[in-house]
Amino acid sequence: MKFKCAELKEYQIVGKPLSKANEKTPIYKMRIFAPDEIVAKSRFWYFLRQLKKVRKVNGEILRMTLVSNKSPTKIKNFGIWVRYDSRSGSHNMYREYRDVSATGAVTQCYRDMAARHRARAHSIQIMKVEVVKAGECKRPIIKQMHDSSIKFPLPHRILKYNKKSIFVAERPSTMQ
């Protein structure tokens, strides 16, 4: 799976194996993060083949919907359960990210896994994504953002030249 856009999209795909002689077949629903519909369908069949031994030839997709963000202005903490294959074996992980959407958090996760563990996108499987309350967060890098009196100082300010003359006799002071 390659990144074709800035952020992944979330798809909800419902599918089932083809029925043989009017027998009831189970229906499977998956939450897939992918850059487009084609990759999302491909990942759906990849996981269904792994988990339930249903191939694309012997199944059909009933519904595919693009999931939109319910509250795009509120920042949330996301817990992501990941399984990935490395050179030495298969590993399970729990990671936390802060973002306004689940798709943004998953995109961060893919990039973070590539940076820290050299994991390629095709070897990463997102098991579960859910919003985590501030009190239940485990990672200190996420916990430090929960302080209500957090400040972001700007120590090295560059002067705007529209207020002062460009040619002056002394160097500008950037530390104030």
GROMACS .gro file of C-alpha atoms in nm:
model
  176
    1MET     CA    1   0.000   0.000   0.000
    2LYS     CA    2   0.146   0.333  -0.103
    3PHE     CA    3   0.056   0.677   0.020
    4LYS     CA    4  -0.104   0.855  -0.273
    5CYS     CA    5  -0.237   1.150  -0.075
    6ALA     CA    6  -0.160   1.356   0.231
    7GLU     CA    7  -0.397   1.168   0.461
    8LEU     CA    8  -0.560   0.826   0.455
    9LYS     CA    9  -0.938   0.788   0.433
   10GLU     CA   10  -1.156   0.562   0.646
   11TYR     CA   11  -1.384   0.316   0.469
   12GLN     CA   12  -1.641   0.083   0.616
   13ILE     CA   13  -1.677  -0.222   0.396
   14VAL     CA   14  -1.942  -0.491   0.432
   15GLY     CA   15  -1.902  -0.814   0.240
   16LYS     CA   16  -1.992  -1.181   0.242
   17PRO     CA   17  -1.901  -1.506   0.072
   18LEU     CA   18  -2.122  -1.614  -0.217
   19SER     CA   19  -2.399  -1.848  -0.102
   20LYS     CA   20  -2.421  -2.200  -0.241
   21ALA     CA   21  -2.771  -2.346  -0.286
   22ASN     CA   22  -2.966  -2.097  -0.071
   23GLU     CA   23  -2.763  -2.143   0.247
   24LYS     CA   24  -2.713  -1.857   0.491
   25THR     CA   25  -2.370  -1.702   0.477
   26PRO     CA   26  -2.217  -1.475   0.742
   27ILE     CA   27  -2.170  -1.105   0.672
   28TYR     CA   28  -1.839  -0.940   0.761
   29LYS     CA   29  -1.785  -0.570   0.832
   30MET     CA   30  -1.441  -0.409   0.844
   31ARG     CA   31  -1.301  -0.065   0.908
   32ILE     CA   32  -1.026  -0.006   0.652
   33PHE     CA   33  -0.784   0.289   0.630
   34ALA     CA   34  -0.660   0.341   0.276
   35PRO     CA   35  -0.574   0.624   0.034
   36ASP     CA   36  -0.856   0.538  -0.210
   37GLU     CA   37  -1.143   0.295  -0.279
   38ILE     CA   38  -0.937   0.053  -0.487
   39VAL     CA   39  -0.676   0.001  -0.217
   40ALA     CA   40  -0.953  -0.024   0.046
   41LYS     CA   41  -1.125  -0.308  -0.143
   42SER     CA   42  -0.792  -0.482  -0.192
   43ARG     CA   43  -0.710  -0.461   0.182
   44PHE     CA   44  -1.060  -0.588   0.267
   45TRP     CA   45  -1.013  -0.901   0.056
   46TYR     CA   46  -0.659  -0.945   0.190
   47PHE     CA   47  -0.781  -0.949   0.553
   48LEU     CA   48  -1.091  -1.158   0.478
   49ARG     CA   49  -0.875  -1.416   0.301
   50GLN     CA   50  -0.639  -1.429   0.602
   51LEU     CA   51  -0.906  -1.443   0.871
   52LYS     CA   52  -1.198  -1.634   0.718
   53LYS     CA   53  -1.052  -1.805   0.407
   54VAL     CA   54  -1.285  -1.613   0.170
   55ARG     CA   55  -1.133  -1.509  -0.161
   56LYS     CA   56  -1.249  -1.226  -0.386
   57VAL     CA   57  -1.366  -1.478  -0.647
   58ASN     CA   58  -1.593  -1.649  -0.390
   59GLY     CA   59  -1.731  -1.334  -0.229
   60GLU     CA   60  -1.901  -1.002  -0.289
   61ILE     CA   61  -1.895  -0.655  -0.139
   62LEU     CA   62  -2.239  -0.548  -0.021
   63ARG     CA   63  -2.163  -0.192   0.087
   64MET     CA   64  -1.869   0.044   0.090
   65THR     CA   65  -1.900   0.380   0.264
   66LEU     CA   66  -1.654   0.661   0.324
   67VAL     CA   67  -1.668   0.748   0.696
   68SER     CA   68  -1.658   1.119   0.775
   69ASN     CA   69  -1.532   1.280   1.093
   70LYS     CA   70  -1.813   1.360   1.341
   71SER     CA   71  -1.633   1.644   1.525
   72PRO     CA   72  -1.357   1.789   1.304
   73THR     CA   73  -1.277   2.083   1.534
   74LYS     CA   74  -1.220   1.893   1.860
   75ILE     CA   75  -0.879   1.740   1.928
   76LYS     CA   76  -0.887   1.386   2.067
   77ASN     CA   77  -0.648   1.121   2.197
   78PHE     CA   78  -0.648   0.804   1.988
   79GLY     CA   79  -0.528   0.462   2.095
   80ILE     CA   80  -0.419   0.245   1.803
   81TRP     CA   81  -0.355  -0.129   1.827
   82VAL     CA   82  -0.111  -0.229   1.555
   83ARG     CA   83   0.033  -0.557   1.429
   84TYR     CA   84   0.332  -0.540   1.199
   85ASP     CA   85   0.581  -0.775   1.041
   86SER     CA   86   0.947  -0.690   1.084
   87ARG     CA   87   1.258  -0.866   0.962
   88SER     CA   88   1.267  -1.078   1.278
   89GLY     CA   89   0.898  -1.165   1.317
   90SER     CA   90   0.549  -1.037   1.386
   91HIS     CA   91   0.489  -0.783   1.666
   92ASN     CA   92   0.185  -0.635   1.840
   93MET     CA   93   0.188  -0.275   1.961
   94TYR     CA   94  -0.027  -0.014   2.127
   95ARG     CA   95   0.036   0.347   2.025
   96GLU     CA   96  -0.122   0.681   2.118
   97TYR     CA   97  -0.162   0.991   1.903
   98ARG     CA   98  -0.339   1.326   1.931
   99ASP     CA   99  -0.536   1.443   1.630
  100VAL     CA  100  -0.872   1.582   1.524
  101SER     CA  101  -0.967   1.267   1.330
  102ALA     CA  102  -0.902   0.894   1.337
  103THR     CA  103  -0.767   0.910   0.982
  104GLY     CA  104  -0.511   1.171   1.088
  105ALA     CA  105  -0.402   0.956   1.382
  106VAL     CA  106  -0.367   0.647   1.160
  107THR     CA  107  -0.166   0.848   0.905
  108GLN     CA  108   0.063   0.961   1.190
  109CYS     CA  109   0.093   0.598   1.299
  110TYR     CA  110   0.198   0.477   0.953
  111ARG     CA  111   0.461   0.751   0.926
  112ASP     CA  112   0.584   0.696   1.282
  113MET     CA  113   0.616   0.320   1.226
  114ALA     CA  114   0.811   0.384   0.905
  115ALA     CA  115   1.043   0.625   1.085
  116ARG     CA  116   1.103   0.435   1.410
  117HIS     CA  117   1.080   0.071   1.299
  118ARG     CA  118   1.138   0.086   0.921
  119ALA     CA  119   0.802  -0.087   0.879
  120ARG     CA  120   0.657  -0.065   0.530
  121ALA     CA  121   0.289   0.023   0.489
  122HIS     CA  122   0.198  -0.319   0.346
  123SER     CA  123   0.336  -0.496   0.656
  124ILE     CA  124   0.132  -0.284   0.902
  125GLN     CA  125  -0.216  -0.397   1.010
  126ILE     CA  126  -0.439  -0.161   1.207
  127MET     CA  127  -0.630  -0.384   1.450
  128LYS     CA  128  -0.834  -0.125   1.641
  129VAL     CA  129  -0.862   0.255   1.668
  130GLU     CA  130  -1.054   0.420   1.948
  131VAL     CA  131  -1.074   0.750   2.132
  132VAL     CA  132  -0.898   0.739   2.470
  133LYS     CA  133  -0.996   0.965   2.759
  134ALA     CA  134  -0.729   1.198   2.899
  135GLY     CA  135  -0.715   1.009   3.230
  136GLU     CA  136  -0.662   0.673   3.058
  137CYS     CA  137  -0.367   0.778   2.840
  138LYS     CA  138  -0.045   0.587   2.904
  139ARG     CA  139   0.224   0.759   2.697
  140PRO     CA  140   0.402   1.056   2.861
  141ILE     CA  141   0.432   1.246   2.532
  142ILE     CA  142   0.051   1.252   2.511
  143LYS     CA  143  -0.001   1.317   2.884
  144GLN     CA  144   0.210   1.633   2.875
  145MET     CA  145  -0.045   1.794   2.641
  146HIS     CA  146  -0.326   1.752   2.899
  147ASP     CA  147  -0.191   2.028   3.127
  148SER     CA  148  -0.439   2.318   3.130
  149SER     CA  149  -0.162   2.575   3.188
  150ILE     CA  150   0.058   2.461   2.898
  151LYS     CA  151   0.243   2.744   2.725
  152PHE     CA  152   0.430   2.762   2.398
  153PRO     CA  153   0.684   3.046   2.429
  154LEU     CA  154   0.830   3.212   2.121
  155PRO     CA  155   1.182   3.306   2.234
  156HIS     CA  156   1.354   3.389   1.904
  157ARG     CA  157   1.129   3.640   1.729
  158ILE     CA  158   1.237   3.791   1.400
  159LEU     CA  159   1.145   4.157   1.353
  160LYS     CA  160   0.910   4.260   1.078
  161TYR     CA  161   1.077   4.515   0.853
  162ASN     CA  162   0.761   4.714   0.787
  163LYS     CA  163   0.786   4.874   1.133
  164LYS     CA  164   1.156   4.968   1.125
  165SER     CA  165   1.394   5.093   0.868
  166ILE     CA  166   1.592   4.828   0.680
  167PHE     CA  167   1.919   5.017   0.707
  168VAL     CA  168   2.004   5.087   1.074
  169ALA     CA  169   2.333   5.143   1.256
  170GLU     CA  170   2.296   4.851   1.501
  171ARG     CA  171   2.211   4.480   1.475
  172PRO     CA  172   1.852   4.379   1.548
  173SER     CA  173   1.785   4.218   1.886
  174THR     CA  174   1.589   3.894   1.853
  175MET     CA  175   1.590   3.801   2.223
  176GLN     CA  176   1.331   4.001   2.416
   0.00000   0.00000   0.00000
